[in-house]
Short mmCIF file of C-alpha atoms in Angstrom, two decimals:
data_model
loop_
_atom_site.label_atom_id
_atom_site.label_comp_id
_atom_site.label_asym_id
_atom_site.label_seq_id
_atom_site.Cartn_x
_atom_site.Cartn_y
_atom_site.Cartn_z
CA MET A 1 -28.38 -61.64 11.30
CA SER A 2 -27.67 -59.04 8.73
CA VAL A 3 -29.82 -60.98 5.57
CA PRO A 4 -33.15 -59.66 6.20
CA LEU A 5 -35.63 -61.95 5.50
CA PRO A 6 -39.79 -60.38 5.13
CA ASP A 7 -41.63 -60.25 8.58
CA THR A 8 -43.81 -63.78 7.07
CA PHE A 9 -40.66 -65.80 8.58
CA ARG A 10 -40.23 -66.28 12.20
CA ARG A 11 -37.54 -68.03 14.15
CA ARG A 12 -37.94 -70.55 16.17
CA ALA A 13 -35.73 -72.69 18.53
CA VAL A 14 -36.98 -76.47 18.57
CA ARG A 15 -36.59 -79.51 20.45
CA ALA A 16 -35.34 -82.44 18.48
CA GLY A 17 -34.95 -84.83 20.92
CA GLU A 18 -31.82 -84.09 23.31
CA ILE A 19 -30.71 -81.15 21.17
CA THR A 20 -32.19 -77.85 20.02
CA ILE A 21 -32.63 -77.14 16.05
CA ASN A 22 -32.44 -73.31 14.67
CA ALA A 23 -35.60 -73.22 12.18
CA LEU A 24 -37.04 -70.47 10.34
CA THR A 25 -40.73 -71.02 9.12
CA GLY A 26 -42.90 -68.69 6.86
CA GLY A 27 -45.31 -68.60 4.10
CA ALA A 28 -48.19 -70.95 3.55
CA GLY A 29 -49.49 -73.99 2.11
CA PRO A 30 -47.53 -77.48 1.68
CA PRO A 31 -44.89 -77.86 3.73
CA VAL A 32 -41.57 -77.73 2.54
CA LEU A 33 -37.94 -78.11 4.51
CA LEU A 34 -34.91 -76.47 3.18
CA LEU A 35 -31.58 -77.79 4.01
CA HIS A 36 -28.40 -76.13 3.86
CA GLY A 37 -24.49 -77.08 3.08
CA TYR A 38 -20.86 -76.32 4.14
CA PRO A 39 -19.54 -74.28 5.45
CA GLN A 40 -23.42 -72.10 5.83
CA THR A 41 -26.33 -72.11 7.40
CA HIS A 42 -30.18 -71.69 6.38
CA VAL A 43 -29.01 -67.96 5.18
CA VAL A 44 -27.76 -70.08 1.82
CA TRP A 45 -31.43 -69.99 1.28
CA HIS A 46 -32.27 -66.31 1.83
CA ARG A 47 -33.15 -65.88 -2.11
CA VAL A 48 -35.11 -68.68 -2.41
CA ALA A 49 -37.20 -69.28 0.39
CA PRO A 50 -39.66 -65.93 -0.01
CA VAL A 51 -40.09 -67.17 -3.46
CA LEU A 52 -41.21 -70.65 -2.42
CA ALA A 53 -43.10 -69.33 0.57
CA GLU A 54 -45.75 -67.85 -1.62
CA ARG A 55 -47.21 -71.17 -2.38
CA HIS A 56 -45.73 -73.54 0.27
CA THR A 57 -44.92 -73.58 4.26
CA VAL A 58 -41.37 -73.32 4.29
CA VAL A 59 -38.94 -74.60 7.01
CA MET A 60 -35.10 -73.43 7.13
CA THR A 61 -32.96 -74.74 9.72
CA ASP A 62 -29.24 -74.96 10.67
CA LEU A 63 -28.10 -78.66 10.43
CA ARG A 64 -26.81 -80.03 13.93
CA GLY A 65 -23.43 -78.86 14.66
CA TYR A 66 -23.70 -75.86 12.34
CA GLY A 67 -25.25 -72.10 12.54
CA ASP A 68 -27.41 -71.53 15.57
CA SER A 69 -27.95 -74.53 16.41
CA ASP A 70 -26.74 -77.26 19.21
CA LYS A 71 -23.33 -78.37 18.63
CA PRO A 72 -22.97 -82.12 20.67
CA SER A 73 -20.15 -84.11 20.81
CA GLY A 74 -19.02 -86.50 17.85
CA GLY A 75 -18.79 -89.71 19.70
CA THR A 76 -16.00 -92.45 19.22
CA ARG A 77 -17.12 -93.07 15.51
CA HIS A 78 -18.73 -89.71 15.04
CA GLU A 79 -22.28 -91.12 14.89
CA ALA A 80 -23.81 -87.93 16.42
CA TYR A 81 -23.09 -86.66 13.22
CA SER A 82 -23.50 -89.46 10.51
CA LYS A 83 -26.29 -88.39 8.10
CA ARG A 84 -28.80 -90.95 9.82
CA ALA A 85 -28.54 -88.64 13.24
CA MET A 86 -28.76 -85.29 11.28
CA ALA A 87 -32.08 -86.96 9.13
CA ARG A 88 -33.09 -87.75 12.49
CA ASP A 89 -33.36 -84.12 13.82
CA GLN A 90 -35.30 -82.78 11.15
CA LEU A 91 -37.75 -85.48 10.58
CA LEU A 92 -38.46 -84.70 14.77
CA VAL A 93 -38.12 -80.69 13.63
CA MET A 94 -40.95 -81.40 10.97
CA ARG A 95 -43.18 -83.57 13.41
CA GLU A 96 -42.51 -80.74 16.42
CA LEU A 97 -44.22 -78.09 13.99
CA GLY A 98 -47.05 -80.22 12.73
CA PHE A 99 -45.76 -81.78 9.60
CA GLU A 100 -45.80 -85.84 9.40
CA ARG A 101 -44.95 -85.74 5.75
CA PHE A 102 -43.28 -83.10 3.48
CA ALA A 103 -41.03 -82.37 0.27
CA VAL A 104 -37.05 -81.38 1.27
CA ALA A 105 -34.53 -79.73 -0.40
CA GLY A 106 -31.02 -79.98 0.17
CA HIS A 107 -27.76 -78.25 -0.80
CA ASP A 108 -24.56 -79.78 -0.59
CA ARG A 109 -24.53 -81.44 2.95
CA GLY A 110 -28.05 -80.83 3.42
CA GLY A 111 -28.29 -83.04 0.34
CA ARG A 112 -26.83 -85.61 2.21
CA VAL A 113 -29.24 -85.25 4.84
CA ALA A 114 -32.17 -84.70 3.04
CA HIS A 115 -30.90 -88.11 0.70
CA ARG A 116 -30.58 -90.13 4.32
CA LEU A 117 -33.97 -88.77 5.78
CA ALA A 118 -35.49 -90.21 2.49
CA LEU A 119 -34.25 -93.98 2.93
CA ASP A 120 -34.71 -94.00 6.67
CA ASP A 121 -38.43 -92.46 6.61
CA PRO A 122 -39.80 -93.03 2.98
CA ALA A 123 -43.52 -91.85 4.22
CA ALA A 124 -42.38 -88.61 5.66
CA VAL A 125 -40.83 -87.28 2.43
CA SER A 126 -43.04 -86.61 -0.59
CA ALA A 127 -40.33 -85.41 -2.82
CA LEU A 128 -36.46 -85.04 -2.64
CA ALA A 129 -34.78 -82.57 -4.59
CA VAL A 130 -30.49 -82.67 -4.41
CA LEU A 131 -28.47 -79.58 -5.18
CA ASP A 132 -25.14 -80.19 -6.54
CA ILE A 133 -24.36 -83.73 -5.53
CA VAL A 134 -24.14 -87.07 -6.13
CA PRO A 135 -24.69 -89.81 -3.21
CA THR A 136 -21.66 -90.05 -0.81
CA LEU A 137 -21.20 -93.63 -1.58
CA HIS A 138 -20.66 -93.22 -5.26
CA ALA A 139 -18.30 -90.18 -5.18
CA PHE A 140 -15.94 -91.97 -2.69
CA ARG A 141 -16.14 -95.40 -4.75
CA HIS A 142 -15.04 -93.71 -7.94
CA ALA A 143 -12.56 -90.93 -6.28
CA ASP A 144 -9.46 -90.06 -8.54
CA ALA A 145 -6.96 -87.71 -8.67
CA ASP A 146 -9.27 -84.66 -10.04
CA PHE A 147 -11.77 -85.42 -7.27
CA GLY A 148 -8.74 -85.06 -5.00
CA ARG A 149 -8.07 -81.89 -6.19
CA GLY A 150 -11.38 -80.44 -6.51
CA TYR A 151 -12.71 -81.46 -3.19
CA TYR A 152 -9.63 -81.71 -1.19
CA HIS A 153 -11.80 -80.29 1.44
CA TRP A 154 -13.16 -83.84 2.66
CA PHE A 155 -9.82 -85.55 3.18
CA PHE A 156 -8.77 -82.59 5.00
CA LEU A 157 -11.52 -81.86 7.25
CA ALA A 158 -11.82 -85.82 7.95
CA ALA A 159 -7.93 -85.63 9.43
CA PRO A 160 -8.10 -87.22 13.05
CA ASP A 161 -6.65 -85.72 16.25
CA GLY A 162 -7.97 -82.46 15.92
CA VAL A 163 -5.33 -81.08 12.84
CA PRO A 164 -8.26 -79.16 10.82
CA GLU A 165 -9.35 -77.57 13.99
CA ARG A 166 -6.57 -76.33 15.07
CA LEU A 167 -5.31 -75.14 11.19
CA LEU A 168 -8.67 -73.28 10.77
CA ALA A 169 -9.00 -71.94 14.21
CA ASP A 170 -7.18 -68.70 13.26
CA GLU A 171 -8.20 -68.59 9.88
CA ALA A 172 -11.78 -68.90 9.74
CA VAL A 173 -12.55 -65.29 7.81
CA PHE A 174 -9.70 -66.61 4.96
CA TRP A 175 -11.27 -70.09 4.85
CA ILE A 176 -14.71 -68.99 5.03
CA ARG A 177 -14.41 -66.60 1.88
CA THR A 178 -11.84 -68.20 0.22
CA HIS A 179 -13.91 -71.73 -0.07
CA VAL A 180 -17.20 -70.36 -1.17
CA GLN A 181 -15.68 -68.32 -3.65
CA ALA A 182 -13.30 -70.91 -5.22
CA ARG A 183 -16.71 -72.56 -5.64
CA HIS A 184 -18.52 -69.52 -7.80
CA HIS A 185 -18.59 -69.22 -11.75
CA GLY A 186 -20.89 -66.23 -12.90
CA GLY A 187 -24.12 -66.02 -11.56
CA ALA A 188 -25.01 -63.62 -8.67
CA PRO A 189 -22.41 -62.62 -6.28
CA PHE A 190 -22.93 -63.62 -2.46
CA ASP A 191 -24.73 -61.34 -0.77
CA PRO A 192 -22.20 -59.50 1.52
CA GLY A 193 -24.25 -59.74 4.40
CA ALA A 194 -24.68 -63.52 4.08
CA LEU A 195 -20.82 -64.02 4.36
CA GLU A 196 -20.96 -62.04 7.28
CA GLU A 197 -23.26 -64.20 8.82
CA TYR A 198 -21.30 -67.82 7.84
CA VAL A 199 -18.14 -66.10 9.29
CA ARG A 200 -19.97 -64.98 12.41
CA CYS A 201 -21.01 -68.88 13.12
CA PHE A 202 -18.25 -70.69 11.86
CA SER A 203 -15.91 -68.63 14.07
CA ASP A 204 -17.19 -70.55 16.82
CA PRO A 205 -14.76 -73.08 17.95
CA ALA A 206 -17.67 -75.73 18.20
CA THR A 207 -19.07 -75.03 14.96
CA ILE A 208 -15.60 -75.65 13.19
CA HIS A 209 -15.12 -78.73 15.35
CA ALA A 210 -18.53 -80.13 14.47
CA SER A 211 -18.42 -79.44 10.77
CA CYS A 212 -15.18 -81.52 10.65
CA GLU A 213 -17.05 -84.71 12.68
CA ASP A 214 -19.78 -84.16 9.80
CA TYR A 215 -16.89 -85.12 7.14
CA ARG A 216 -15.10 -87.71 9.64
CA ALA A 217 -19.15 -89.11 9.45
CA ALA A 218 -19.63 -89.09 6.03
CA ALA A 219 -16.11 -91.21 5.45
CA THR A 220 -16.84 -93.71 7.83
CA ILE A 221 -19.90 -94.88 9.68
CA ASP A 222 -22.08 -92.55 6.50
CA LEU A 223 -20.45 -95.30 3.94
CA GLU A 224 -21.34 -98.22 6.01
CA HIS A 225 -24.97 -97.37 6.23
CA ASP A 226 -24.73 -96.06 2.63
CA ALA A 227 -22.94 -99.66 1.33
CA ARG A 228 -25.66 -101.58 3.37
CA ASP A 229 -28.33 -99.85 1.42
CA ALA A 230 -26.60 -100.31 -1.57
CA ALA A 231 -26.53 -104.27 -0.79
CA HIS A 232 -30.15 -104.83 -0.26
CA GLY A 233 -31.30 -102.58 -2.90
CA HIS A 234 -32.72 -100.13 -0.62
CA ARG A 235 -33.16 -96.87 -2.86
CA VAL A 236 -35.29 -93.58 -2.79
CA THR A 237 -38.92 -94.10 -3.67
CA ALA A 238 -40.18 -90.17 -3.43
CA PRO A 239 -39.76 -88.43 -7.01
CA LEU A 240 -36.32 -86.96 -7.13
CA LEU A 241 -34.97 -83.89 -8.70
CA ALA A 242 -31.42 -83.45 -9.15
CA LEU A 243 -30.23 -80.11 -10.23
CA TRP A 244 -26.33 -79.03 -10.43
CA GLY A 245 -24.10 -76.19 -11.80
CA ARG A 246 -23.15 -75.82 -15.08
CA HIS A 247 -19.93 -74.97 -14.45
CA SER A 248 -19.18 -77.21 -10.93
CA PHE A 249 -17.56 -79.83 -10.53
CA VAL A 250 -20.59 -82.11 -10.16
CA GLY A 251 -21.71 -80.67 -13.17
CA ARG A 252 -18.44 -81.69 -15.11
CA SER A 253 -17.26 -84.97 -13.26
CA TYR A 254 -20.35 -87.10 -13.86
CA ARG A 255 -23.41 -88.09 -15.52
CA VAL A 256 -25.84 -86.67 -12.63
CA LEU A 257 -28.74 -88.05 -13.66
CA ASP A 258 -27.39 -91.62 -14.40
CA VAL A 259 -26.07 -91.71 -11.11
CA TRP A 260 -29.02 -90.87 -9.29
CA ARG A 261 -30.79 -93.20 -11.35
CA GLY A 262 -28.99 -96.30 -9.42
CA TYR A 263 -30.18 -94.64 -5.89
CA ALA A 264 -33.46 -93.41 -6.64
CA GLU A 265 -36.87 -95.01 -8.53
CA LEU A 266 -38.02 -91.52 -10.73
CA VAL A 267 -35.46 -89.07 -11.19
CA ASP A 268 -35.66 -86.14 -13.31
CA GLY A 269 -33.15 -82.76 -13.19
CA ARG A 270 -30.62 -80.56 -15.28
CA PRO A 271 -27.78 -78.09 -14.76
CA LEU A 272 -28.35 -74.45 -13.67
CA PRO A 273 -26.41 -71.46 -15.02
CA ALA A 274 -24.05 -71.51 -11.90
CA ASP A 275 -21.13 -73.46 -10.32
CA HIS A 276 -21.60 -75.05 -6.82
CA HIS A 277 -23.88 -72.46 -4.84
CA LEU A 278 -27.08 -72.68 -6.90
CA PRO A 279 -29.90 -70.90 -4.03
CA GLU A 280 -27.19 -68.22 -4.04
CA GLU A 281 -25.78 -67.82 -7.63
CA ALA A 282 -29.16 -68.80 -9.66
CA PRO A 283 -31.94 -68.27 -7.05
CA GLN A 284 -34.49 -67.77 -9.50
CA GLU A 285 -33.97 -70.62 -11.62
CA THR A 286 -33.29 -72.71 -8.31
CA ALA A 287 -37.09 -71.70 -7.26
CA GLU A 288 -38.59 -72.02 -10.48
CA ALA A 289 -37.27 -75.44 -10.65
CA LEU A 290 -37.84 -76.43 -7.24
CA LEU A 291 -41.64 -75.19 -7.81
CA ALA A 292 -42.13 -76.68 -10.81
CA PHE A 293 -41.54 -80.27 -9.25
CA PHE A 294 -42.99 -79.66 -5.62
CA ALA A 295 -46.02 -78.77 -7.91
CA ALA A 296 -45.79 -82.35 -9.82
CA ALA A 297 -44.79 -84.46 -7.33
#
């Protein structure tokens, strides 16, 4: 990997049920799990994790289907990439590492996995931080033309019959660089080594397919799970911190705290001076916000 992390971080291949998850661990103190988004890997946290590791045991993973984690078949209903299945992986990883209860922070897709983890296994999650998202169910139920333009990739990547896989197969470099740069506004620039790592991982056809399955699950089986929770009044009980980019689509389009208060009992948060990629664009502000939240939770 071309993005260096301090020697305190150790890479581990952790068995989670029938698959293996790529993980890095470092630091000492109360455990914190960090989850990345699309189309990235754990490297998204490379500027934040060392700061958190001064006070916490930090675990960073590649979600199933991403980075150097396993990429199982999606199944007929994309169930292998439901957020429930992806969250279960992370719970098993933390248990394998010796942590029964921990805080979790997720950016983008990782925030959706973290949200599902807090719903399905509330006893395991001491605090939940979600970065630049609103709940999937809310996003789809309130989708309009602006959403379609801003989040067109949700629909493109969820298309059936291998269409996005075929179109992306020969354009991985263009897609990664264009996709992430389009959602950057001010703040720190991307580390060139981080971009190279995202391209390396996404150049694997198995990763392209798995990530499309992630989006197909979001538009189908995840909505079923989320609607069932909403119908039964099932909400996140752990303290929840929502952070979002002042310049992001989320920041421009939603009353973020009001939205999350419909899905969680204890909600706080604020915008940060960035677009979508908070851990890379505003790493100091992100780390400080997370440290303060975890200390108080």
